[in-house]
CSV table of N, CA and C in Angstrom, one decimal:
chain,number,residue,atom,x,y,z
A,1,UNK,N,0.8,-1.2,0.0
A,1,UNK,CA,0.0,0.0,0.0
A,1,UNK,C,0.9,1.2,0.0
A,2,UNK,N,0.8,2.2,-0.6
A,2,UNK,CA,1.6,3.6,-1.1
A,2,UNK,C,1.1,4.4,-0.3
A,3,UNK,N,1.8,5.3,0.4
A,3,UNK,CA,1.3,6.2,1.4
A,3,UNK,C,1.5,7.7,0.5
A,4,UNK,N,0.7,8.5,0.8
A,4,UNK,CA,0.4,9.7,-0.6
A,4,UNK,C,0.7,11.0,0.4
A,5,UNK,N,1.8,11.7,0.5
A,5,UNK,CA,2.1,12.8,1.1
A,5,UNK,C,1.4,14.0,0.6
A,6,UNK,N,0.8,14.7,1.1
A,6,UNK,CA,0.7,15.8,0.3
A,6,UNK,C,1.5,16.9,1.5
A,7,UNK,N,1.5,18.1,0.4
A,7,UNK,CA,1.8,19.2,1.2
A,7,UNK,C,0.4,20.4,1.6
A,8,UNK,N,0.5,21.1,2.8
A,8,UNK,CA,0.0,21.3,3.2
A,8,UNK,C,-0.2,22.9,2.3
A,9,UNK,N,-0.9,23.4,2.5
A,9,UNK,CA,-1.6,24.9,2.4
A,9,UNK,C,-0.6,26.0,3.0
A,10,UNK,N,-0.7,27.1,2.2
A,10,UNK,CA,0.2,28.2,2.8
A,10,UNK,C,2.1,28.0,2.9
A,11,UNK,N,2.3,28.1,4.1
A,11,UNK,CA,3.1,28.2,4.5
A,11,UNK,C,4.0,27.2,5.8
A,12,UNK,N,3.2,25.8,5.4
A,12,UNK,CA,3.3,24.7,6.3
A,12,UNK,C,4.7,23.9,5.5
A,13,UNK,N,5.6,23.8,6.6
A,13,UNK,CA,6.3,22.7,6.0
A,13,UNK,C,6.5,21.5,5.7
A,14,UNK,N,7.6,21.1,4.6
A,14,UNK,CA,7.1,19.9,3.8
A,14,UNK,C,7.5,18.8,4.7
A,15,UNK,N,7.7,18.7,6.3
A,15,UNK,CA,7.8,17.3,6.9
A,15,UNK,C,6.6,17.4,7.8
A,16,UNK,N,5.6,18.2,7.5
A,16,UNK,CA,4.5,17.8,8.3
A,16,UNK,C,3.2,17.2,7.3
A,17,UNK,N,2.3,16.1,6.9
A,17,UNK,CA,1.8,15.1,6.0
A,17,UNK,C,0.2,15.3,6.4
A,18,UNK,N,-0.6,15.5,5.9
A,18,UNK,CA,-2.0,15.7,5.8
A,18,UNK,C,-2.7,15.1,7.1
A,19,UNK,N,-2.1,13.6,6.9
A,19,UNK,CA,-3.2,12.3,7.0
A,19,UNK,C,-2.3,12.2,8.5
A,20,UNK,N,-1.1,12.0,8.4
A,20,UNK,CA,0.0,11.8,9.5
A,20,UNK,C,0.6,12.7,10.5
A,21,UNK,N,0.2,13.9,10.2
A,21,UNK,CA,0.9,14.9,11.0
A,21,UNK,C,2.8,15.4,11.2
A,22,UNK,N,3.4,15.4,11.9
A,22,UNK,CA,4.4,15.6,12.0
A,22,UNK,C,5.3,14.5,11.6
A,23,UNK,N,6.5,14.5,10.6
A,23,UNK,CA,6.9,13.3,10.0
A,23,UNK,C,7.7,13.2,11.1
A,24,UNK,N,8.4,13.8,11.3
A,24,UNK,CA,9.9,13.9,12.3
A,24,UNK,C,9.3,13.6,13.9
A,25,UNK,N,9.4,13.1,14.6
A,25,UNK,CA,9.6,13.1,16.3
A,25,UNK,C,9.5,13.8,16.8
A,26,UNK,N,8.9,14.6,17.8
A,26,UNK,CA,9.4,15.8,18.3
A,26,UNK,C,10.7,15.8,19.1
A,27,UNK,N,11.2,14.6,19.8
A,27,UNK,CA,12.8,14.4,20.3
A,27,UNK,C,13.4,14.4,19.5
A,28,UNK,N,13.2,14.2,18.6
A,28,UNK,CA,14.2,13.9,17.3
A,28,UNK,C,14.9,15.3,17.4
A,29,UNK,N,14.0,16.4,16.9
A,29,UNK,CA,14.4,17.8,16.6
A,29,UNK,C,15.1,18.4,17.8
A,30,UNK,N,15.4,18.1,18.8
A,30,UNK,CA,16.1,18.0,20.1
A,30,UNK,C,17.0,17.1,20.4
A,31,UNK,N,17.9,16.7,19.4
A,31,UNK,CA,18.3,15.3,19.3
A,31,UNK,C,18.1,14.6,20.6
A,32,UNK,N,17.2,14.2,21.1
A,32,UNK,CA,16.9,13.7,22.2
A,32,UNK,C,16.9,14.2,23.7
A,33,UNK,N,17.0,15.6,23.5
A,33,UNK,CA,17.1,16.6,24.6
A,33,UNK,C,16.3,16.9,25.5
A,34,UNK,N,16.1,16.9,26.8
A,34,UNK,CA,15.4,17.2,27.5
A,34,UNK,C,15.0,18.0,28.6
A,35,UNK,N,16.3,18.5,28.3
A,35,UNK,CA,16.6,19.7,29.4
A,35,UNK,C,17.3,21.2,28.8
A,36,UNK,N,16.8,21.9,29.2
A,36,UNK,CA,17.6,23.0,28.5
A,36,UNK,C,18.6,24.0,29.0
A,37,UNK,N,19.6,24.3,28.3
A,37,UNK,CA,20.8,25.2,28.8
A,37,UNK,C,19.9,26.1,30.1
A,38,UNK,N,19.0,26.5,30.1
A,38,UNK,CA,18.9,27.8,30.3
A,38,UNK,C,17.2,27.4,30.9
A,39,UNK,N,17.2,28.5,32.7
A,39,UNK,CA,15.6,28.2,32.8
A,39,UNK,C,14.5,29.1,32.0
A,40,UNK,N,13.2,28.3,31.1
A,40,UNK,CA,12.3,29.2,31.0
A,40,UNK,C,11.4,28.3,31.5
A,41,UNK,N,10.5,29.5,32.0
A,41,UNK,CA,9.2,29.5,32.0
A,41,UNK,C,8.2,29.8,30.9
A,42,UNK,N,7.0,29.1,31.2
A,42,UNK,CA,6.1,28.9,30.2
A,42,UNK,C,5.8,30.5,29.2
A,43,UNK,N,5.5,31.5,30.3
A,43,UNK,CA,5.5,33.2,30.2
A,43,UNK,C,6.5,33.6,30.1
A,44,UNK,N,8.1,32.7,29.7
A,44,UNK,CA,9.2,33.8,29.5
A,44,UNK,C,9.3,34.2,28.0
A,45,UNK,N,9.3,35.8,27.8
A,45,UNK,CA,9.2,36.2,26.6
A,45,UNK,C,10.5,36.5,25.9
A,46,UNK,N,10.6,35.6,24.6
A,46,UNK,CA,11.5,35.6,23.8
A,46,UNK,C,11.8,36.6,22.9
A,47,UNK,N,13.0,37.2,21.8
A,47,UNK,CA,12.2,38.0,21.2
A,47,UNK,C,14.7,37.7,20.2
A,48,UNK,N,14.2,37.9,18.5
A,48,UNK,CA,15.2,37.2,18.1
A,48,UNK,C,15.9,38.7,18.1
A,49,UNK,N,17.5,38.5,17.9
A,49,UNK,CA,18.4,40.0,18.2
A,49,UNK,C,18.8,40.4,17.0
A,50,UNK,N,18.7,39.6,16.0
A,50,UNK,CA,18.8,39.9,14.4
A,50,UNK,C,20.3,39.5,14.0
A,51,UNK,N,21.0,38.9,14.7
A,51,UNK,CA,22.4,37.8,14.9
A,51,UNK,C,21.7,36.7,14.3
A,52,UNK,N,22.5,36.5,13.6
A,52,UNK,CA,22.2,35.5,12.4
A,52,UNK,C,22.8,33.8,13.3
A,53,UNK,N,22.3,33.0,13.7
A,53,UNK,CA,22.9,31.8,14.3
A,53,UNK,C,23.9,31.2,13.3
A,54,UNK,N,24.8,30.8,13.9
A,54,UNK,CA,25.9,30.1,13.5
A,54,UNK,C,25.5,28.8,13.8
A,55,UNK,N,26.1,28.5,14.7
A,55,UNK,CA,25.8,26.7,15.2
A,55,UNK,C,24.0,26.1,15.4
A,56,UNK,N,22.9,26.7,15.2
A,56,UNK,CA,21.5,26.5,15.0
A,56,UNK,C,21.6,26.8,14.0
A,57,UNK,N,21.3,25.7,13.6
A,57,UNK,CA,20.7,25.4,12.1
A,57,UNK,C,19.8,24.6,11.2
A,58,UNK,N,19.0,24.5,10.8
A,58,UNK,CA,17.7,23.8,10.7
A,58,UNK,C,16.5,24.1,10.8
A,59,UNK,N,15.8,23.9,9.8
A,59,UNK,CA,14.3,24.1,9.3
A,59,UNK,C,13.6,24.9,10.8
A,60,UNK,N,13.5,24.0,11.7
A,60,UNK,CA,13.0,23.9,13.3
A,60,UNK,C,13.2,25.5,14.1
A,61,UNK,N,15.1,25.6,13.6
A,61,UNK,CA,15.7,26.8,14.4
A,61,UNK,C,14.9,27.8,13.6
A,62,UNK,N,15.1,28.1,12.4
A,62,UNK,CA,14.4,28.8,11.3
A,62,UNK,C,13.1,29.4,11.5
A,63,UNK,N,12.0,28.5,11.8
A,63,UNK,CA,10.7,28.3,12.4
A,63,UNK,C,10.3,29.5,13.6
A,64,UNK,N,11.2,28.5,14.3
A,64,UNK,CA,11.2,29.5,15.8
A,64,UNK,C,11.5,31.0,15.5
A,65,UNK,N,13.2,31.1,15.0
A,65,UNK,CA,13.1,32.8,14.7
A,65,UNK,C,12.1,33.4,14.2
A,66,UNK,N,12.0,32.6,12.9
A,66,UNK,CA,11.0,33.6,12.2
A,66,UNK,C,9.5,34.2,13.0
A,67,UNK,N,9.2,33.8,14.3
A,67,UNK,CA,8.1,33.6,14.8
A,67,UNK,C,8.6,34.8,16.1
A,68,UNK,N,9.9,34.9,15.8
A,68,UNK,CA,10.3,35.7,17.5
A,68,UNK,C,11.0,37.2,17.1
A,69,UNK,N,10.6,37.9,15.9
A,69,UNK,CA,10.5,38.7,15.5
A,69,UNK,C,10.0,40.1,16.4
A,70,UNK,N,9.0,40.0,17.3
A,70,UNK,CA,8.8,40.4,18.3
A,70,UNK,C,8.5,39.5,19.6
A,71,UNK,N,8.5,40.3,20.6
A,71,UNK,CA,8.4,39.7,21.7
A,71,UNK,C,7.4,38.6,21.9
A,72,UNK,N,7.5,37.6,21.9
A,72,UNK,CA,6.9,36.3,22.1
A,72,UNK,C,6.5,35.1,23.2
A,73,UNK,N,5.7,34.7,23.9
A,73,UNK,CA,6.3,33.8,25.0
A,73,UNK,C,6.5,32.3,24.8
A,74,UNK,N,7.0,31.9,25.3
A,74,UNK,CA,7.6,30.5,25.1
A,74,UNK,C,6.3,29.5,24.5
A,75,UNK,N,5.0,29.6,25.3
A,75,UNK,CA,4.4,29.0,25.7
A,75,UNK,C,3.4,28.8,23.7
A,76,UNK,N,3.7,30.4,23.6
A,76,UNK,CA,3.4,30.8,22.1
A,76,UNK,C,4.0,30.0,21.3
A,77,UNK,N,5.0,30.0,20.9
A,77,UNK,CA,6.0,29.7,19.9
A,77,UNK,C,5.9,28.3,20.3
A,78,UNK,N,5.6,27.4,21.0
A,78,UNK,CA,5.4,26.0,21.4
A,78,UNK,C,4.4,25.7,20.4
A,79,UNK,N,2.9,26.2,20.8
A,79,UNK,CA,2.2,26.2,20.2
A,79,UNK,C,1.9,26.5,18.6
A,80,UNK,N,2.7,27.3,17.9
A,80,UNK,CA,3.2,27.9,16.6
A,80,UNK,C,3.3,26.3,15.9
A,81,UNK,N,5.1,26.0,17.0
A,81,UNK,CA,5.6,25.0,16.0
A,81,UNK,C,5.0,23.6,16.0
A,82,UNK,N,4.0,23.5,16.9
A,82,UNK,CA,3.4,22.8,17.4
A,82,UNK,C,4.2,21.5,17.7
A,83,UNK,N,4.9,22.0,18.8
A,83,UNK,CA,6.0,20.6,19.3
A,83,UNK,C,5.8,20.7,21.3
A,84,UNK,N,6.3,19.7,21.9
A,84,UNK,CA,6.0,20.0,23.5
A,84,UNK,C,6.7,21.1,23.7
A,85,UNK,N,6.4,21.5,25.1
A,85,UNK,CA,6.4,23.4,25.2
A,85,UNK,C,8.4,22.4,25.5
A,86,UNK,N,8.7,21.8,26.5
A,86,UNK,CA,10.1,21.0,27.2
A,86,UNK,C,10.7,20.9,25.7
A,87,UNK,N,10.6,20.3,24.5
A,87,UNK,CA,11.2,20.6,23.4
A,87,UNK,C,11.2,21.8,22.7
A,88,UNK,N,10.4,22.9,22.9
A,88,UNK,CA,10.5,23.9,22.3
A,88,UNK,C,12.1,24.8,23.4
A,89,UNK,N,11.6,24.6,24.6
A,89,UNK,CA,12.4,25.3,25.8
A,89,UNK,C,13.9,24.7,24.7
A,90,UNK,N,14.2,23.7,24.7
A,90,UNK,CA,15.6,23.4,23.9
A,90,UNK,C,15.8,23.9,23.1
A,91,UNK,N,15.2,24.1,22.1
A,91,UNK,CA,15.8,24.8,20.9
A,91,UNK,C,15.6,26.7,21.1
A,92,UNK,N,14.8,26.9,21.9
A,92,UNK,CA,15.1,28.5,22.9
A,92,UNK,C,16.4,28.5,23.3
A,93,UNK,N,16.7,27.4,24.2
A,93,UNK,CA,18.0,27.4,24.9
A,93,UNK,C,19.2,27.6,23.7
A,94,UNK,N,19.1,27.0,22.6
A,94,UNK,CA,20.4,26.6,21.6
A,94,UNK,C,20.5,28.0,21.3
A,95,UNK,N,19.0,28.6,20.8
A,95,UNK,CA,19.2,30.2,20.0
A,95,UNK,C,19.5,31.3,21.0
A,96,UNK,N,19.5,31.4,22.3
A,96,UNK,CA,20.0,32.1,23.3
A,96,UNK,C,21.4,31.9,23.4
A,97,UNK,N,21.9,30.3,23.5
A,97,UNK,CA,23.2,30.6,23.9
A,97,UNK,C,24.2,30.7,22.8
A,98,UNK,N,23.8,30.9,21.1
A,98,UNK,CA,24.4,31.3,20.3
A,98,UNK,C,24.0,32.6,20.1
A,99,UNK,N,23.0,33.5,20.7
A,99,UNK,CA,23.2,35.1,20.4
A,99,UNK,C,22.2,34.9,19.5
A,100,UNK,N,21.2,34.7,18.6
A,100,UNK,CA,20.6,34.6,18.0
A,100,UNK,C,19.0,35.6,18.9
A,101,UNK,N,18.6,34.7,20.2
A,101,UNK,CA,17.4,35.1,21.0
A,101,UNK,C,17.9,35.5,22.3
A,102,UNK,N,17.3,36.7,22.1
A,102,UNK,CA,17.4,37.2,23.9
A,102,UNK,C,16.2,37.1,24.8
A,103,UNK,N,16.5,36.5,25.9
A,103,UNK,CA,15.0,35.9,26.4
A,103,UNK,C,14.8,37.0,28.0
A,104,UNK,N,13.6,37.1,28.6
A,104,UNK,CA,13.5,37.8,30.1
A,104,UNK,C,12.5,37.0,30.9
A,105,UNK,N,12.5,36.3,31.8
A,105,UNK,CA,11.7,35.7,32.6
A,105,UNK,C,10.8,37.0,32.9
A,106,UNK,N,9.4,36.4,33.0
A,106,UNK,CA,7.9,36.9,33.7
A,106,UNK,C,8.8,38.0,35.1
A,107,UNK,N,8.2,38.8,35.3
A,107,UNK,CA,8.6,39.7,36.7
A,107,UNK,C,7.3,38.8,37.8
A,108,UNK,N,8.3,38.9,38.9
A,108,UNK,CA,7.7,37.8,40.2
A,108,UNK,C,7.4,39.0,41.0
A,109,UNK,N,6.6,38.6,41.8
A,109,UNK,CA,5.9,39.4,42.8
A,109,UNK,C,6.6,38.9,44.0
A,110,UNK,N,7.1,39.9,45.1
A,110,UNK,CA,7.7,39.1,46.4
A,110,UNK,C,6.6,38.2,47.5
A,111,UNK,N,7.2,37.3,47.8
A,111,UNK,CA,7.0,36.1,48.2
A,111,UNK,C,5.9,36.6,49.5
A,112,UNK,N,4.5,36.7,49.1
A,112,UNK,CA,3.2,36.5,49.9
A,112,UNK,C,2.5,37.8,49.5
A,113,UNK,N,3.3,38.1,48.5
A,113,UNK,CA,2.7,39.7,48.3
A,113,UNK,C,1.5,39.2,47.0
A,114,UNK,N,0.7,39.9,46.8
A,114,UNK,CA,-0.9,39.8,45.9
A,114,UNK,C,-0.2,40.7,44.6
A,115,UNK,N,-0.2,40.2,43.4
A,115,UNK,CA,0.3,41.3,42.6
A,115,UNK,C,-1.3,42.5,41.9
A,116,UNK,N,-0.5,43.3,41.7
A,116,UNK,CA,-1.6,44.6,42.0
A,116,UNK,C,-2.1,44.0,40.5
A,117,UNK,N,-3.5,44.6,40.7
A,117,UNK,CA,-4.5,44.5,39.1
A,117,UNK,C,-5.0,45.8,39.0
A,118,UNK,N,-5.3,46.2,38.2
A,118,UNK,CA,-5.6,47.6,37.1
A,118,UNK,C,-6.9,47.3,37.3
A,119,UNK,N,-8.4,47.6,38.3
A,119,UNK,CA,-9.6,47.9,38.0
A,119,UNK,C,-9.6,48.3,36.9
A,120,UNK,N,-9.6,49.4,36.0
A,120,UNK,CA,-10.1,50.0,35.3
A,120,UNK,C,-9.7,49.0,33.7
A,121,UNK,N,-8.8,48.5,33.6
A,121,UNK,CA,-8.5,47.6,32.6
A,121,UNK,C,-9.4,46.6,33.0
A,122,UNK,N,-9.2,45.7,33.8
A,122,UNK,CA,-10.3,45.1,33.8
A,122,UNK,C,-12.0,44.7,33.9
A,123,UNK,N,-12.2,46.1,34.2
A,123,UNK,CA,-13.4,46.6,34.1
A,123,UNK,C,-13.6,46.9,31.9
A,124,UNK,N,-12.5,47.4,31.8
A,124,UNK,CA,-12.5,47.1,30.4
A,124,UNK,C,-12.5,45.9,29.4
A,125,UNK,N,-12.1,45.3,30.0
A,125,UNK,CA,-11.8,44.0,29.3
A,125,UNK,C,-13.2,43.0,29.0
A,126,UNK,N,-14.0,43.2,30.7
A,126,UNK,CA,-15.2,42.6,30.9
A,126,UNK,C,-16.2,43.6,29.9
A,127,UNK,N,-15.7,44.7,30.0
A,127,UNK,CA,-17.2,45.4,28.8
A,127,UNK,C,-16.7,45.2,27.5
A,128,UNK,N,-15.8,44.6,26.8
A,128,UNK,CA,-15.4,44.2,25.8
A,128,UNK,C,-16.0,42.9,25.6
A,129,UNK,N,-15.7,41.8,26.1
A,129,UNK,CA,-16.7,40.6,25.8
A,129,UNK,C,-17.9,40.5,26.5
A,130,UNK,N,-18.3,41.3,26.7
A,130,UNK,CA,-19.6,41.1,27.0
A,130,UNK,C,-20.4,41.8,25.7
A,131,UNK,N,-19.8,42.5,24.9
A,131,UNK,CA,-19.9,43.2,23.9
A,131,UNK,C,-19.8,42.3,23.0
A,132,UNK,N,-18.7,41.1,22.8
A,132,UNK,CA,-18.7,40.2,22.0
A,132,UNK,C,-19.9,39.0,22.3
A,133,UNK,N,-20.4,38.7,22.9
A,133,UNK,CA,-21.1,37.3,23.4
A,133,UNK,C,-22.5,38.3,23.5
């Protein structure tokens, strides 16, 4: 039986398959990596420095930049390339520690403190979808 690849619409690349989804592994693209140089969090925002990577190289690295053009969060760009957020975190890590992405962890609130919320924004926010629904 002949398996019938097609390519996808737009701007999807050619190792992801209609019927099959991703051709490649998501470890694979990690050569089996599981941990990353470097800690992010799901909220830490990425964003690329216009340093062209040297040692990241590949369709995958490519992907990611092209996506981190502005400020981005991890959790985003996971979702994009549609691979686990723990394999995306690695290939963040590769383009960070070649100069390529400069990343900033989420700002923490000190330990028992309530972080402050903007009434008036979200007073806004709620008369916006209520406007939508």
């Amino acid at each position: 039986m002949a398996v019938r690849r097609r390519r996808r619409q737009g701007s999807e690349p050619l190792w992801l398959d209609d019927e099959a989804g991703r051709l490649v592994r998501p470890y694979t693209v990690s050569n089996g990596r599981t941990r990353p140089t470097a800690h992010f969090d799901l909220l830490t925002m990425v964003i690329a420095t216009g340093k062209p990577p040297v040692t990241c190289q590949g369709p995958d690295y490519m992907q990611v930049l092209g996506l981190c053009g502005g400020p981005v969060s991890v959790a985003e760009v996971a979702a994009h390339i549609r691979l686990p957020a723990v394999v995306t975190k690695v290939l963040l890590a590769d383009l960070v520690d070649c100069g390529a992405l400069t990343a900033r962890a989420p700002a923490q609130t000190p330990h028992g403190a309530s972080p402050r919320t903007d009434r008036a924004l979200l007073e806004a926010v709620l008369h916006g979808l209520r406007q939508r629904l």
